[in-house]
């Protein structure tokens, strides 16, 4: 990361500083987005910006910028991509004020941050060997649908997974599997692809929506339905999806093999569809007229 957008200006990363009284720092009073860009074109930008506005509304904030402004910032961050895949990080905090006080200040002068980081290509071993996960009690708050930076439970769950020798954790709340520490959950059970329905207990993932769309278009039987912990444990396949990790096949859960302990056939099919969708974006990026800044 060498260039950072901060409150209206692009700055070298080392010069981009926020005051220590910023409410994002003091109260995690902020929301964020992570948008993938392939070949220099942001993917599903409209959906990410819509989710950002939804998160802002949920924490009683207005979007400080209009669509055109966001698109211009993202295009600028993508401009140096040189064909590389990027993730664009956006964070809006409720701003910095003289005194630390819980009360929401009037007027609000938000802090707006954006920067790009490379998305490292998927380790080819993942397609062969998959990843491993553990289940953990969902200790998060009751509004996991807001993409807020209150991520300490997610960070600690990820640490617990790594400590126990697994790659990730799946949160279980009231006997139901919800999502990963930074990803949505899919299972294949009795041949049916299932993901939990959107609710206040999980993030409405953009990759999740894409997978559902791809399933529908390819005629793959699927459902949005609650996943009981017992169903998670007898699933033939488990996947975790996100903008940065795409669709990761989980081959071991709490030390037990999922299916035959290898990425399953349904995952292979869906991953092929997903990679083809990505390839279409890269192609659009190569062929786009100069003024075009996104592809949905
Ligand atoms: N996280 N659920 C949680 C808790 C997440 O943090 C994320 C993504 C997702 C998947 O959402 P999407 O498909 O829109 O990326 C689900 C991002 C990548 C992050 O925090 O870095």
Short mmCIF file of C-alpha atoms and ligand atoms in Angstrom, two decimals:
data_model
loop_
_atom_site.label_atom_id
_atom_site.label_comp_id
_atom_site.label_asym_id
_atom_site.label_seq_id
_atom_site.Cartn_x
_atom_site.Cartn_y
_atom_site.Cartn_z
CA UNK A 1 0.00 0.00 0.00
CA UNK A 2 1.67 3.26 -0.99
CA UNK A 3 -1.23 5.64 -1.58
CA UNK A 4 -4.04 6.38 0.85
CA UNK A 5 -7.19 8.43 0.38
CA UNK A 6 -7.88 10.41 3.54
CA UNK A 7 -10.61 13.03 3.83
CA UNK A 8 -10.46 14.34 0.30
CA UNK A 9 -6.77 13.85 -0.47
CA UNK A 10 -4.50 11.12 -1.76
CA UNK A 11 -1.39 10.88 0.41
CA UNK A 12 1.65 8.65 0.67
CA UNK A 13 0.71 5.97 3.24
CA UNK A 14 3.22 7.16 5.82
CA UNK A 15 1.70 10.65 5.78
CA UNK A 16 -1.90 9.50 6.18
CA UNK A 17 -2.62 9.96 9.90
CA UNK A 18 -5.77 10.28 11.98
CA UNK A 19 -5.95 11.99 15.40
CA UNK A 20 -5.88 9.76 18.47
CA UNK A 21 -9.36 11.00 19.40
CA UNK A 22 -10.88 9.54 16.25
CA UNK A 23 -14.04 7.68 17.26
CA UNK A 24 -13.09 4.79 14.98
CA UNK A 25 -10.08 4.27 17.25
CA UNK A 26 -11.74 5.02 20.60
CA UNK A 27 -15.15 3.35 20.14
CA UNK A 28 -14.85 1.30 16.91
CA UNK A 29 -17.50 3.81 15.86
CA UNK A 30 -17.10 3.05 12.18
CA UNK A 31 -18.05 0.86 9.26
CA UNK A 32 -16.04 -0.51 6.36
CA UNK A 33 -16.10 -2.27 3.00
CA UNK A 34 -13.72 -4.56 1.17
CA UNK A 35 -14.15 -4.52 -2.61
CA UNK A 36 -12.18 -6.84 -4.91
CA UNK A 37 -10.82 -5.45 -8.19
CA UNK A 38 -9.72 -7.75 -10.98
CA UNK A 39 -7.42 -6.43 -13.69
CA UNK A 40 -8.07 -2.91 -12.36
CA UNK A 41 -11.89 -3.09 -12.39
CA UNK A 42 -13.82 -3.20 -9.13
CA UNK A 43 -16.15 -6.18 -8.99
CA UNK A 44 -19.79 -5.74 -7.91
CA UNK A 45 -19.08 -2.15 -6.95
CA UNK A 46 -22.73 -1.14 -6.94
CA UNK A 47 -23.56 -3.88 -4.44
CA UNK A 48 -20.61 -2.98 -2.19
CA UNK A 49 -21.55 0.72 -2.21
CA UNK A 50 -25.17 -0.19 -1.44
CA UNK A 51 -24.01 -2.31 1.52
CA UNK A 52 -21.79 0.54 2.71
CA UNK A 53 -24.76 2.91 2.70
CA UNK A 54 -26.84 0.30 4.52
CA UNK A 55 -24.13 -0.08 7.21
CA UNK A 56 -23.90 3.72 7.56
CA UNK A 57 -27.66 4.07 7.92
CA UNK A 58 -27.65 1.33 10.57
CA UNK A 59 -25.16 3.32 12.68
CA UNK A 60 -27.05 6.59 12.11
CA UNK A 61 -24.64 8.10 9.61
CA UNK A 62 -25.07 9.55 6.16
CA UNK A 63 -22.86 8.59 3.27
CA UNK A 64 -20.32 11.43 3.17
CA UNK A 65 -19.73 10.95 -0.57
CA UNK A 66 -21.94 10.38 -3.58
CA UNK A 67 -21.61 7.46 -5.95
CA UNK A 68 -19.57 9.36 -8.53
CA UNK A 69 -17.11 10.43 -5.86
CA UNK A 70 -16.65 6.87 -4.55
CA UNK A 71 -16.17 5.59 -8.08
CA UNK A 72 -13.54 8.23 -8.78
CA UNK A 73 -11.60 7.37 -5.60
CA UNK A 74 -11.73 3.65 -6.35
CA UNK A 75 -10.71 4.20 -9.98
CA UNK A 76 -7.72 6.23 -8.78
CA UNK A 77 -6.69 3.47 -6.35
CA UNK A 78 -7.07 0.89 -9.12
CA UNK A 79 -5.13 2.96 -11.65
CA UNK A 80 -1.74 1.70 -10.46
CA UNK A 81 -2.87 -1.95 -10.28
CA UNK A 82 -0.97 -2.97 -13.39
CA UNK A 83 -3.28 -5.92 -13.96
CA UNK A 84 -2.88 -7.13 -10.38
CA UNK A 85 -5.89 -8.23 -8.30
CA UNK A 86 -6.60 -5.78 -5.52
CA UNK A 87 -8.82 -5.39 -2.53
CA UNK A 88 -10.03 -1.86 -1.95
CA UNK A 89 -10.55 -1.10 1.71
CA UNK A 90 -12.90 1.73 2.70
CA UNK A 91 -13.54 2.86 6.25
CA UNK A 92 -15.76 5.67 7.50
CA UNK A 93 -15.53 6.65 11.14
CA UNK A 94 -17.70 9.14 12.98
CA UNK A 95 -14.66 11.39 13.08
CA UNK A 96 -12.33 13.02 15.62
CA UNK A 97 -13.47 15.54 18.23
CA UNK A 98 -11.80 17.44 21.07
CA UNK A 99 -13.10 15.30 23.89
CA UNK A 100 -13.77 11.59 24.25
CA UNK A 101 -17.50 11.22 24.84
CA UNK A 102 -19.91 8.41 24.02
CA UNK A 103 -22.59 10.83 22.94
CA UNK A 104 -22.83 11.20 19.15
CA UNK A 105 -21.41 14.65 18.27
CA UNK A 106 -23.28 17.30 16.33
CA UNK A 107 -22.45 18.03 13.60
CA UNK A 108 -20.68 14.84 12.52
CA UNK A 109 -17.45 15.31 10.61
CA UNK A 110 -16.54 11.82 9.49
CA UNK A 111 -13.11 10.44 8.73
CA UNK A 112 -13.00 8.79 5.31
CA UNK A 113 -10.21 6.36 4.52
CA UNK A 114 -9.56 4.23 1.42
CA UNK A 115 -6.60 2.25 0.21
CA UNK A 116 -5.79 -0.71 -2.00
CA UNK A 117 -3.84 -3.86 -1.18
CA UNK A 118 -2.87 -6.73 -3.47
CA UNK A 119 -4.98 -9.89 -3.22
CA UNK A 120 -2.51 -12.72 -3.14
CA UNK A 121 -3.37 -15.43 -5.63
CA UNK A 122 -4.96 -18.49 -4.08
CA UNK A 123 -2.46 -21.09 -2.98
CA UNK A 124 -2.88 -23.90 -5.54
CA UNK A 125 -2.81 -26.39 -2.63
CA UNK A 126 -6.22 -25.11 -1.49
CA UNK A 127 -7.92 -26.56 -4.58
CA UNK A 128 -6.20 -29.89 -3.89
CA UNK A 129 -6.21 -30.06 -0.11
CA UNK A 130 -8.80 -27.51 1.03
CA UNK A 131 -8.71 -25.75 4.39
CA UNK A 132 -9.58 -26.81 7.92
CA UNK A 133 -11.97 -25.21 10.41
CA UNK A 134 -13.20 -25.48 13.96
CA UNK A 135 -16.59 -24.48 15.35
CA UNK A 136 -16.75 -21.80 18.04
CA UNK A 137 -19.54 -20.18 20.04
CA UNK A 138 -20.61 -16.94 18.38
CA UNK A 139 -19.57 -14.32 20.92
CA UNK A 140 -20.27 -11.40 18.58
CA UNK A 141 -22.93 -8.75 19.09
CA UNK A 142 -26.49 -9.03 17.79
CA UNK A 143 -26.02 -6.91 14.62
CA UNK A 144 -23.56 -8.93 12.56
CA UNK A 145 -25.36 -7.70 9.43
CA UNK A 146 -23.65 -4.31 9.85
CA UNK A 147 -20.15 -4.26 8.39
CA UNK A 148 -18.77 -2.52 11.46
CA UNK A 149 -15.15 -2.47 12.58
CA UNK A 150 -16.13 -4.05 15.92
CA UNK A 151 -14.12 -7.12 14.93
CA UNK A 152 -12.47 -8.22 18.16
CA UNK A 153 -14.52 -11.45 18.50
CA UNK A 154 -13.65 -12.28 14.88
CA UNK A 155 -9.96 -11.61 15.52
CA UNK A 156 -9.95 -13.75 18.69
CA UNK A 157 -11.84 -16.58 16.95
CA UNK A 158 -9.32 -16.54 14.10
CA UNK A 159 -6.50 -16.71 16.68
CA UNK A 160 -8.17 -19.64 18.46
CA UNK A 161 -8.54 -21.47 15.15
CA UNK A 162 -4.87 -20.98 14.30
CA UNK A 163 -3.81 -22.02 17.81
CA UNK A 164 -5.74 -25.26 17.46
CA UNK A 165 -4.02 -25.95 14.14
CA UNK A 166 -7.03 -25.02 11.93
CA UNK A 167 -7.24 -22.33 9.27
CA UNK A 168 -10.51 -20.73 10.34
CA UNK A 169 -13.52 -20.92 12.62
CA UNK A 170 -17.25 -21.18 11.99
CA UNK A 171 -19.50 -19.37 14.45
CA UNK A 172 -22.37 -21.33 15.99
CA UNK A 173 -25.20 -19.45 17.71
CA UNK A 174 -28.14 -21.13 19.43
CA UNK A 175 -27.34 -24.43 17.76
CA UNK A 176 -27.11 -22.93 14.26
CA UNK A 177 -24.03 -22.43 12.11
CA UNK A 178 -23.87 -18.80 10.97
CA UNK A 179 -20.69 -17.87 9.10
CA UNK A 180 -16.90 -17.85 9.25
CA UNK A 181 -14.75 -15.26 11.04
CA UNK A 182 -14.61 -13.18 7.83
CA UNK A 183 -16.68 -15.19 5.37
CA UNK A 184 -20.13 -16.63 4.68
CA UNK A 185 -20.99 -20.29 5.00
CA UNK A 186 -22.35 -22.78 2.47
CA UNK A 187 -22.85 -26.51 2.89
CA UNK A 188 -23.86 -29.28 0.53
CA UNK A 189 -26.23 -31.64 2.34
CA UNK A 190 -27.93 -34.55 0.59
CA UNK A 191 -26.95 -32.90 -2.71
CA UNK A 192 -28.57 -29.55 -1.84
CA UNK A 193 -26.44 -26.38 -1.63
CA UNK A 194 -27.52 -24.47 1.49
CA UNK A 195 -26.55 -21.11 3.01
CA UNK A 196 -28.18 -19.50 6.04
CA UNK A 197 -30.72 -16.79 5.16
CA UNK A 198 -29.70 -13.16 5.66
CA UNK A 199 -30.51 -11.98 9.16
CA UNK A 200 -29.01 -9.79 11.87
CA UNK A 201 -26.76 -12.76 12.75
CA UNK A 202 -24.58 -12.63 9.65
CA UNK A 203 -23.15 -10.29 7.04
CA UNK A 204 -25.07 -10.11 3.75
CA UNK A 205 -22.04 -11.17 1.72
CA UNK A 206 -21.58 -10.00 -1.85
CA UNK A 207 -19.74 -13.23 -2.73
CA UNK A 208 -22.59 -15.18 -1.09
CA UNK A 209 -25.06 -13.45 -3.46
CA UNK A 210 -22.82 -14.20 -6.43
CA UNK A 211 -22.62 -17.89 -5.50
CA UNK A 212 -26.42 -18.04 -5.20
CA UNK A 213 -26.74 -16.32 -8.59
CA UNK A 214 -24.26 -18.72 -10.21
CA UNK A 215 -26.10 -21.68 -8.64
CA UNK A 216 -29.41 -20.43 -10.00
CA UNK A 217 -28.03 -19.83 -13.50
CA UNK A 218 -26.34 -23.25 -13.59
CA UNK A 219 -29.45 -25.05 -12.30
CA UNK A 220 -27.70 -26.20 -9.10
CA UNK A 221 -30.31 -27.09 -6.46
CA UNK A 222 -29.92 -24.60 -3.63
CA UNK A 223 -31.74 -23.11 -0.67
CA UNK A 224 -31.38 -20.31 1.86
CA UNK A 225 -32.15 -22.13 5.08
CA UNK A 226 -30.92 -22.34 8.66
CA UNK A 227 -28.06 -24.82 9.13
CA UNK A 228 -28.25 -26.74 12.40
CA UNK A 229 -24.90 -27.62 13.93
CA UNK A 230 -25.78 -31.31 13.44
CA UNK A 231 -26.33 -30.64 9.70
CA UNK A 232 -23.00 -28.85 9.46
CA UNK A 233 -21.37 -31.95 10.96
CA UNK A 234 -22.90 -34.33 8.44
CA UNK A 235 -22.51 -32.05 5.39
CA UNK A 236 -20.89 -33.58 2.30
CA UNK A 237 -19.19 -30.24 1.60
CA UNK A 238 -18.55 -27.01 3.51
CA UNK A 239 -17.45 -23.77 1.84
CA UNK A 240 -16.46 -20.36 3.17
CA UNK A 241 -16.91 -17.40 0.81
CA UNK A 242 -15.62 -13.84 0.77
CA UNK A 243 -14.38 -11.12 -1.55
CA UNK A 244 -10.76 -11.87 -0.74
CA UNK A 245 -10.73 -15.65 -0.29
CA UNK A 246 -13.35 -16.42 -2.99
CA UNK A 247 -14.82 -19.90 -2.29
CA UNK A 248 -12.68 -21.95 0.09
CA UNK A 249 -13.51 -25.64 0.51
CA UNK A 250 -13.37 -26.83 4.14
CA UNK A 251 -12.22 -30.45 4.23
CA UNK A 252 -11.94 -30.94 7.97
CA UNK A 253 -14.22 -29.68 10.75
CA UNK A 254 -13.17 -30.00 14.39
CA UNK A 255 -10.68 -32.66 13.32
CA UNK A 256 -13.26 -34.77 11.43
CA UNK A 257 -13.13 -35.19 7.63
CA UNK A 258 -15.83 -33.38 5.67
CA UNK A 259 -17.11 -35.81 3.00
CA UNK A 260 -14.08 -37.75 1.80
CA UNK A 261 -11.71 -35.14 3.23
CA UNK A 262 -11.03 -33.48 -0.12
CA UNK A 263 -12.61 -30.52 -1.94
CA UNK A 264 -15.90 -31.93 -3.26
CA UNK A 265 -17.41 -32.09 -6.77
CA UNK A 266 -19.98 -29.37 -6.11
CA UNK A 267 -17.18 -27.03 -4.97
CA UNK A 268 -15.19 -27.84 -8.14
CA UNK A 269 -18.21 -27.01 -10.27
CA UNK A 270 -18.94 -23.74 -8.41
CA UNK A 271 -15.29 -22.70 -8.29
CA UNK A 272 -15.12 -23.15 -12.08
CA UNK A 273 -18.16 -20.89 -12.50
CA UNK A 274 -16.67 -18.36 -10.11
CA UNK A 275 -13.28 -18.32 -11.85
CA UNK A 276 -15.05 -17.86 -15.21
CA UNK A 277 -16.95 -14.84 -13.78
CA UNK A 278 -13.64 -13.37 -12.61
CA UNK A 279 -12.07 -14.01 -16.00
CA UNK A 280 -14.93 -12.09 -17.67
CA UNK A 281 -14.06 -9.07 -15.50
CA UNK A 282 -10.39 -9.31 -16.42
CA UNK A 283 -11.37 -9.47 -20.09
CA UNK A 284 -13.68 -6.45 -19.68
CA UNK A 285 -10.80 -4.64 -17.95
CA UNK A 286 -8.49 -5.30 -20.91
CA UNK A 287 -11.11 -4.16 -23.44
CA UNK A 288 -12.65 -1.26 -21.59
CA UNK A 289 -12.76 2.26 -22.89
CA UNK A 290 -10.52 4.56 -20.82
CA UNK A 291 -13.41 6.33 -19.03
CA UNK A 292 -15.07 3.14 -17.78
CA UNK A 293 -14.30 2.48 -14.13
CA UNK A 294 -16.20 -0.60 -13.07
CA UNK A 295 -17.76 -3.83 -14.16
CA UNK A 296 -20.67 -5.45 -12.42
N1 LIG B 1 -14.99 -9.79 5.20
N2 LIG B 1 -18.98 -12.44 6.89
C1 LIG B 1 -18.07 -11.70 7.53
C2 LIG B 1 -18.11 -11.65 9.02
C3 LIG B 1 -17.08 -11.00 6.80
O1 LIG B 1 -16.18 -10.25 7.46
C4 LIG B 1 -17.05 -11.10 5.38
C5 LIG B 1 -16.03 -10.39 4.54
C6 LIG B 1 -18.03 -11.90 4.75
C7 LIG B 1 -18.07 -12.06 3.25
O2 LIG B 1 -18.55 -10.89 2.62
P1 LIG B 1 -18.13 -10.53 1.12
O3 LIG B 1 -18.44 -11.72 0.29
O4 LIG B 1 -18.98 -9.36 0.79
O5 LIG B 1 -16.65 -10.22 1.13
C8 LIG B 1 -18.98 -12.54 5.53
C9 LIG B 1 -14.01 -8.99 4.51
C10 LIG B 1 -13.42 -9.63 3.32
C11 LIG B 1 -12.98 -8.50 5.53
O6 LIG B 1 -13.39 -8.24 6.65
O7 LIG B 1 -11.81 -8.36 5.20
#
